[in-house]
Amino acid sequence: MSQKVFYRYNAASEQYERVFPDRRKRLAASVRPYVTAILVVAAIALALYYTIETPRERMLMRSNEHLQQRLDLLNRRADEALEVMEDIAERDNNFYRAMMQAEPLSPARRYAGLERQRNYDRLDSLADNELLFNVTSKLDRLDQMLVTQIKSFDFLASEASEQKDRATHIPAIQPVPEKYLRTMASGYGARRDPIYGTMKFHEGMDFSAPVGTPVYATADGTVTLSKWHSGYGNMVEINHGYNYTTRYAHLSKLIAQPGQTVHRGDLIGLVGNTGKSTGPHLHYEVRYRGAPQNPVNYYFYDLTPEEYDQIITLAENAGHVMD
């Protein structure tokens, strides 16, 4: 490459004189074209990178879309499985264990291991395929848990059917049929006393119904009491054996008599407004070994799942005690 020659006009001599630049200027002049070329090439490359998809990029995008679809599907499977597990847990506490006189599982035992969820946070840093494998593995384990739990329920149901006498003596229906009920006045638990205004523990459930509505025994047993009983008013008490007793209070009429053997569904009295009561209703209690139990756990024979869910909601929200 020929070297560039620089001249400068000298006004004094009225002639052009050759200029000899120093090394730095010569170096800058020789490098400038290369730097310019590099910058232009880089600008073109960046423009192409952000505007044109390569075959590899298109393949990765399609792969990511497929992975997202699979993740969505697995997420829906997990939601459905958890709904089934929650339903089974509710049935376990409110049906099978009540029938078999077994203590319901505590939340700490039923949900043991959930506090270790933070251990799975590290999965967020894994590659997609490995993450999918772990999620699928968890769902498989959940499916196995469901199968195991269902087999356990089948065993308990089989045991219950083999103990028919015991099953007939455990409270299992509402004392007032659904068709006669106006509403549920109050559920089991802490409530405000309607007369004294103080908080107290309501040991049963109040069913609002017209005076004269039939009241039925909720299980087989022997009537141990049928008379006026303090604030309960007219009350029938039945000993069902197997450590169970039930009470039916505020009756307008006593039909079952002491010493009488009754069967589930037998008429034992009529709804009334006697004793410490603020309106026509039935106060119903279930006791096991003398301790009050939540009656809502003992309606599993005559309610559909929808009716059962509804009565649980009503029992939790009803706060107006009538006795």
Coordinates of C-alpha atoms in Angstrom, one line a residue:
M1 CA 0.0 0.0 0.0
S2 CA 1.5 3.4 -1.0
Q3 CA 2.0 5.8 1.7
K4 CA -0.2 8.9 1.7
V5 CA 1.7 12.2 1.2
F6 CA 0.4 15.3 3.0
Y7 CA 1.0 19.0 1.9
R8 CA 0.4 22.3 3.5
Y9 CA 0.2 25.7 1.7
N10 CA 2.8 28.2 2.9
A11 CA 1.5 31.8 2.3
A12 CA 4.9 33.4 2.8
S13 CA 6.6 31.4 0.1
E14 CA 3.4 30.9 -1.9
Q15 CA 4.2 27.3 -2.3
Y16 CA 2.9 23.9 -1.0
E17 CA 5.3 22.3 1.3
R18 CA 5.3 18.6 2.2
V19 CA 4.2 17.8 5.8
F20 CA 5.6 14.8 7.6
P21 CA 3.1 13.7 10.3
D22 CA 4.4 12.1 13.5
R23 CA 4.1 8.3 14.2
R24 CA 0.9 8.6 16.3
K25 CA -1.0 10.4 13.5
R26 CA 0.3 8.0 10.9
L27 CA -0.8 5.0 13.0
A28 CA -4.3 6.5 13.6
A29 CA -4.7 7.1 9.9
S30 CA -3.8 3.6 9.0
V31 CA -6.1 1.9 11.7
R32 CA -9.2 4.1 11.1
P33 CA -10.4 2.2 8.1
Y34 CA -10.2 -1.2 9.9
V35 CA -12.1 0.1 13.0
T36 CA -14.8 1.6 10.8
A37 CA -15.2 -1.8 8.9
I38 CA -15.4 -3.7 12.2
L39 CA -18.1 -1.4 13.6
V40 CA -20.2 -1.7 10.4
V41 CA -19.9 -5.5 10.4
A42 CA -20.9 -5.6 14.1
A43 CA -23.9 -3.4 13.6
I44 CA -25.1 -5.6 10.7
A45 CA -24.6 -8.8 12.8
L46 CA -26.6 -7.3 15.7
A47 CA -29.4 -6.3 13.4
L48 CA -29.5 -9.8 11.9
Y49 CA -29.4 -11.4 15.3
Y50 CA -32.4 -9.6 16.6
T51 CA -34.5 -9.7 13.4
I52 CA -33.9 -13.1 11.9
E53 CA -34.6 -16.4 13.7
T54 CA -32.2 -19.2 13.1
P55 CA -33.4 -22.8 12.6
R56 CA -32.0 -23.6 16.1
E57 CA -34.0 -20.8 17.7
R58 CA -37.2 -21.8 15.9
M59 CA -36.6 -25.4 17.2
L60 CA -36.1 -24.1 20.7
M61 CA -39.2 -22.0 20.7
R62 CA -41.3 -25.0 19.6
S63 CA -39.7 -27.1 22.3
N64 CA -40.5 -24.5 24.9
E65 CA -44.1 -24.3 23.8
H66 CA -44.5 -28.1 24.1
L67 CA -42.9 -28.1 27.5
Q68 CA -45.2 -25.3 28.7
Q69 CA -48.2 -27.3 27.5
R70 CA -47.0 -30.4 29.4
L71 CA -46.4 -28.3 32.5
D72 CA -50.0 -27.0 32.2
L73 CA -51.3 -30.5 31.9
L74 CA -49.4 -31.7 34.9
N75 CA -50.6 -28.7 36.9
R76 CA -54.2 -29.6 36.1
R77 CA -53.6 -33.2 37.1
A78 CA -52.1 -32.1 40.4
D79 CA -55.1 -29.9 41.1
E80 CA -57.5 -32.7 40.4
A81 CA -55.6 -35.2 42.5
L82 CA -55.4 -32.8 45.4
E83 CA -59.2 -32.2 45.2
V84 CA -59.8 -36.0 45.4
M85 CA -57.4 -36.2 48.4
E86 CA -59.1 -33.5 50.3
D87 CA -62.5 -35.2 49.7
I88 CA -61.1 -38.5 50.9
A89 CA -59.6 -36.8 54.0
E90 CA -63.0 -35.3 54.8
R91 CA -64.7 -38.7 54.4
D92 CA -62.0 -40.3 56.6
N93 CA -62.7 -37.8 59.5
N94 CA -66.4 -37.6 59.2
F95 CA -67.4 -41.1 58.3
Y96 CA -65.1 -44.1 58.5
R97 CA -63.3 -43.1 61.6
A98 CA -66.6 -42.1 63.3
M99 CA -68.0 -45.5 62.5
M100 CA -64.9 -47.4 63.6
Q101 CA -64.6 -45.3 66.8
A102 CA -61.1 -44.3 65.7
E103 CA -59.6 -40.9 66.4
P104 CA -59.5 -38.7 63.3
L105 CA -56.0 -37.9 62.0
S106 CA -54.7 -34.6 63.3
P107 CA -53.7 -32.0 60.7
A108 CA -50.1 -32.4 61.8
R109 CA -50.2 -36.1 60.9
R110 CA -52.4 -35.8 57.8
Y111 CA -50.3 -33.0 56.3
A112 CA -46.9 -34.1 57.6
G113 CA -44.1 -33.2 55.2
L114 CA -45.7 -30.0 53.8
E115 CA -43.4 -27.9 55.9
R116 CA -40.5 -29.4 53.9
Q117 CA -41.9 -27.8 50.7
R118 CA -39.0 -25.3 50.7
N119 CA -36.7 -28.2 50.0
Y120 CA -38.2 -28.4 46.5
D121 CA -37.5 -24.7 45.7
R122 CA -34.1 -25.8 44.3
L123 CA -36.0 -27.5 41.4
D124 CA -36.6 -24.1 39.9
S125 CA -32.9 -24.1 38.8
L126 CA -33.1 -27.4 37.0
A127 CA -33.3 -27.9 33.3
D128 CA -36.8 -28.3 31.9
N129 CA -36.6 -32.0 31.3
E130 CA -35.3 -32.8 34.8
L131 CA -37.9 -30.5 36.3
L132 CA -40.7 -32.3 34.4
F133 CA -39.3 -35.7 35.5
N134 CA -39.5 -34.6 39.2
V135 CA -43.0 -33.2 38.8
T136 CA -44.2 -36.4 37.1
S137 CA -42.6 -38.5 39.8
K138 CA -44.4 -36.5 42.5
L139 CA -47.7 -37.0 40.7
D140 CA -47.0 -40.8 40.5
R141 CA -46.4 -40.9 44.2
L142 CA -49.6 -39.0 44.8
D143 CA -51.5 -41.4 42.7
Q144 CA -50.1 -44.3 44.7
M145 CA -51.1 -42.5 47.9
L146 CA -54.6 -42.3 46.6
V147 CA -54.7 -45.9 45.7
T148 CA -53.4 -46.9 49.2
Q149 CA -55.9 -44.6 50.9
I150 CA -58.9 -46.0 48.9
K151 CA -57.8 -49.6 49.8
S152 CA -57.8 -48.5 53.4
F153 CA -61.3 -47.2 53.1
D154 CA -62.5 -50.4 51.4
F155 CA -61.0 -52.3 54.4
L156 CA -62.8 -50.1 56.9
A157 CA -66.1 -50.4 55.0
S158 CA -65.7 -54.1 54.9
E159 CA -65.1 -54.2 58.6
A160 CA -68.1 -52.0 59.2
S161 CA -70.4 -54.3 57.1
E162 CA -69.1 -57.3 59.1
Q163 CA -70.1 -55.6 62.3
K164 CA -73.7 -54.9 61.4
D165 CA -74.9 -54.8 65.0
R166 CA -72.4 -52.2 65.9
A167 CA -73.2 -50.2 62.8
T168 CA -76.9 -50.1 63.6
H169 CA -76.1 -48.7 67.1
I170 CA -73.9 -45.8 66.0
P171 CA -75.8 -42.5 65.3
A172 CA -75.9 -42.1 61.5
I173 CA -79.0 -40.0 60.4
Q174 CA -80.5 -36.6 61.2
P175 CA -83.1 -36.7 64.0
V176 CA -85.3 -34.4 61.9
P177 CA -85.6 -35.3 58.2
E178 CA -84.4 -32.6 55.7
K179 CA -87.9 -32.0 54.4
Y180 CA -89.2 -30.8 57.7
L181 CA -86.4 -28.4 58.5
R182 CA -86.9 -24.6 58.3
T183 CA -83.2 -23.9 58.8
M184 CA -80.3 -24.8 61.0
A185 CA -80.3 -22.5 64.0
S186 CA -76.9 -23.3 65.4
G187 CA -74.0 -25.7 65.0
Y188 CA -71.6 -27.3 67.5
G189 CA -69.1 -25.1 69.2
A190 CA -68.7 -21.8 71.1
R191 CA -71.8 -19.6 70.8
R192 CA -73.4 -16.7 72.7
D193 CA -76.2 -17.7 75.0
P194 CA -79.5 -16.2 73.7
I195 CA -80.8 -15.5 77.3
Y196 CA -77.7 -14.6 79.4
G197 CA -75.6 -13.1 76.6
T198 CA -72.5 -14.9 77.7
M199 CA -70.3 -17.2 75.6
K200 CA -70.7 -20.9 76.2
F201 CA -69.9 -24.1 74.4
H202 CA -72.9 -25.4 72.5
E203 CA -72.7 -29.2 72.9
G204 CA -75.1 -30.1 70.1
M205 CA -77.0 -28.8 67.0
D206 CA -80.2 -26.8 66.9
F207 CA -82.7 -27.6 64.1
S208 CA -85.5 -25.0 63.7
A209 CA -88.8 -26.8 62.8
P210 CA -92.5 -26.2 63.6
V211 CA -94.0 -27.6 66.8
G212 CA -95.2 -31.1 66.3
T213 CA -92.5 -32.0 63.7
P214 CA -91.6 -35.7 64.2
V215 CA -88.2 -36.6 65.8
Y216 CA -86.6 -39.9 65.1
A217 CA -84.0 -42.1 66.9
T218 CA -80.7 -41.9 65.0
A219 CA -79.6 -45.4 65.9
D220 CA -80.7 -48.5 67.7
G221 CA -80.7 -48.4 71.5
T222 CA -82.5 -48.3 74.8
V223 CA -84.3 -45.3 76.1
T224 CA -82.8 -44.3 79.4
L225 CA -84.7 -41.1 80.0
S226 CA -87.9 -39.6 78.8
K227 CA -89.1 -36.7 81.0
W228 CA -88.6 -33.0 81.9
H229 CA -84.9 -32.4 82.4
S230 CA -84.0 -29.0 83.7
G231 CA -83.1 -26.5 80.9
Y232 CA -83.5 -29.2 78.3
G233 CA -87.3 -29.2 78.8
N234 CA -88.9 -32.5 77.7
M235 CA -86.0 -34.7 76.7
V236 CA -85.4 -38.2 75.5
E237 CA -82.0 -39.8 76.0
I238 CA -81.0 -43.1 74.3
N239 CA -78.2 -45.4 75.2
H240 CA -77.0 -47.0 72.0
G241 CA -74.2 -49.1 73.5
Y242 CA -70.7 -49.1 72.2
N243 CA -70.2 -46.0 74.4
Y244 CA -72.7 -43.8 72.4
T245 CA -75.7 -41.9 73.8
T246 CA -77.9 -39.3 72.1
R247 CA -80.2 -36.5 73.5
Y248 CA -83.3 -35.0 72.0
A249 CA -84.4 -31.8 73.9
H250 CA -87.2 -29.2 74.1
L251 CA -89.8 -31.7 72.8
S252 CA -93.5 -30.8 72.9
K253 CA -94.4 -34.5 73.3
L254 CA -92.6 -37.5 74.7
I255 CA -93.4 -40.7 72.8
A256 CA -90.6 -43.1 73.6
Q257 CA -90.6 -44.4 77.2
P258 CA -87.8 -45.4 79.6
G259 CA -86.6 -48.9 79.1
Q260 CA -88.1 -49.1 75.5
T261 CA -85.9 -50.6 72.8
V262 CA -85.9 -48.4 69.7
H263 CA -84.4 -48.7 66.2
R264 CA -83.0 -46.2 63.9
G265 CA -85.8 -44.2 62.4
D266 CA -88.4 -44.9 65.2
L267 CA -90.5 -42.0 66.2
I268 CA -89.5 -40.9 69.8
G269 CA -91.0 -37.4 70.2
L270 CA -92.2 -34.2 68.6
V271 CA -90.4 -30.9 68.2
G272 CA -91.4 -28.3 70.8
N273 CA -90.4 -25.2 72.7
T274 CA -90.0 -26.4 76.2
G275 CA -87.3 -25.7 78.8
K276 CA -84.7 -23.0 78.2
S277 CA -85.7 -22.3 74.6
T278 CA -86.3 -19.1 72.5
G279 CA -88.3 -20.8 69.7
P280 CA -89.5 -24.1 68.3
H281 CA -86.6 -26.3 67.6
L282 CA -84.8 -29.6 68.4
H283 CA -81.6 -29.6 70.3
Y284 CA -79.7 -32.8 69.4
E285 CA -76.5 -34.1 71.0
V286 CA -74.2 -37.1 70.3
R287 CA -72.0 -38.2 73.2
Y288 CA -69.2 -40.7 73.1
R289 CA -68.0 -42.0 76.5
G290 CA -70.0 -39.1 78.0
A291 CA -68.1 -36.4 76.0
P292 CA -70.1 -34.3 73.5
Q293 CA -69.2 -34.9 69.8
N294 CA -70.0 -32.8 66.8
P295 CA -73.2 -34.3 65.4
V296 CA -72.4 -33.2 61.9
N297 CA -70.0 -36.2 61.8
Y298 CA -72.9 -38.6 62.3
Y299 CA -75.2 -37.9 59.3
F300 CA -73.5 -40.2 56.8
Y301 CA -76.5 -42.6 56.1
D302 CA -79.2 -40.3 54.9
L303 CA -77.4 -37.3 53.2
T304 CA -76.1 -37.0 49.7
P305 CA -72.5 -35.6 49.4
E306 CA -74.1 -32.3 48.3
E307 CA -76.5 -32.2 51.3
Y308 CA -73.6 -33.1 53.6
D309 CA -71.4 -30.3 52.3
Q310 CA -74.3 -27.9 52.7
I311 CA -75.1 -28.9 56.3
I312 CA -71.4 -28.5 57.2
T313 CA -71.4 -25.0 55.8
L314 CA -74.6 -24.2 57.7
A315 CA -73.3 -25.7 60.9
E316 CA -70.1 -23.6 60.7
N317 CA -71.9 -20.3 59.9
A318 CA -75.0 -20.7 62.1
G319 CA -74.4 -18.7 65.2
H320 CA -77.9 -18.1 66.7
V321 CA -78.3 -20.5 69.6
M322 CA -82.0 -21.2 70.5
D323 CA -81.3 -22.7 74.0

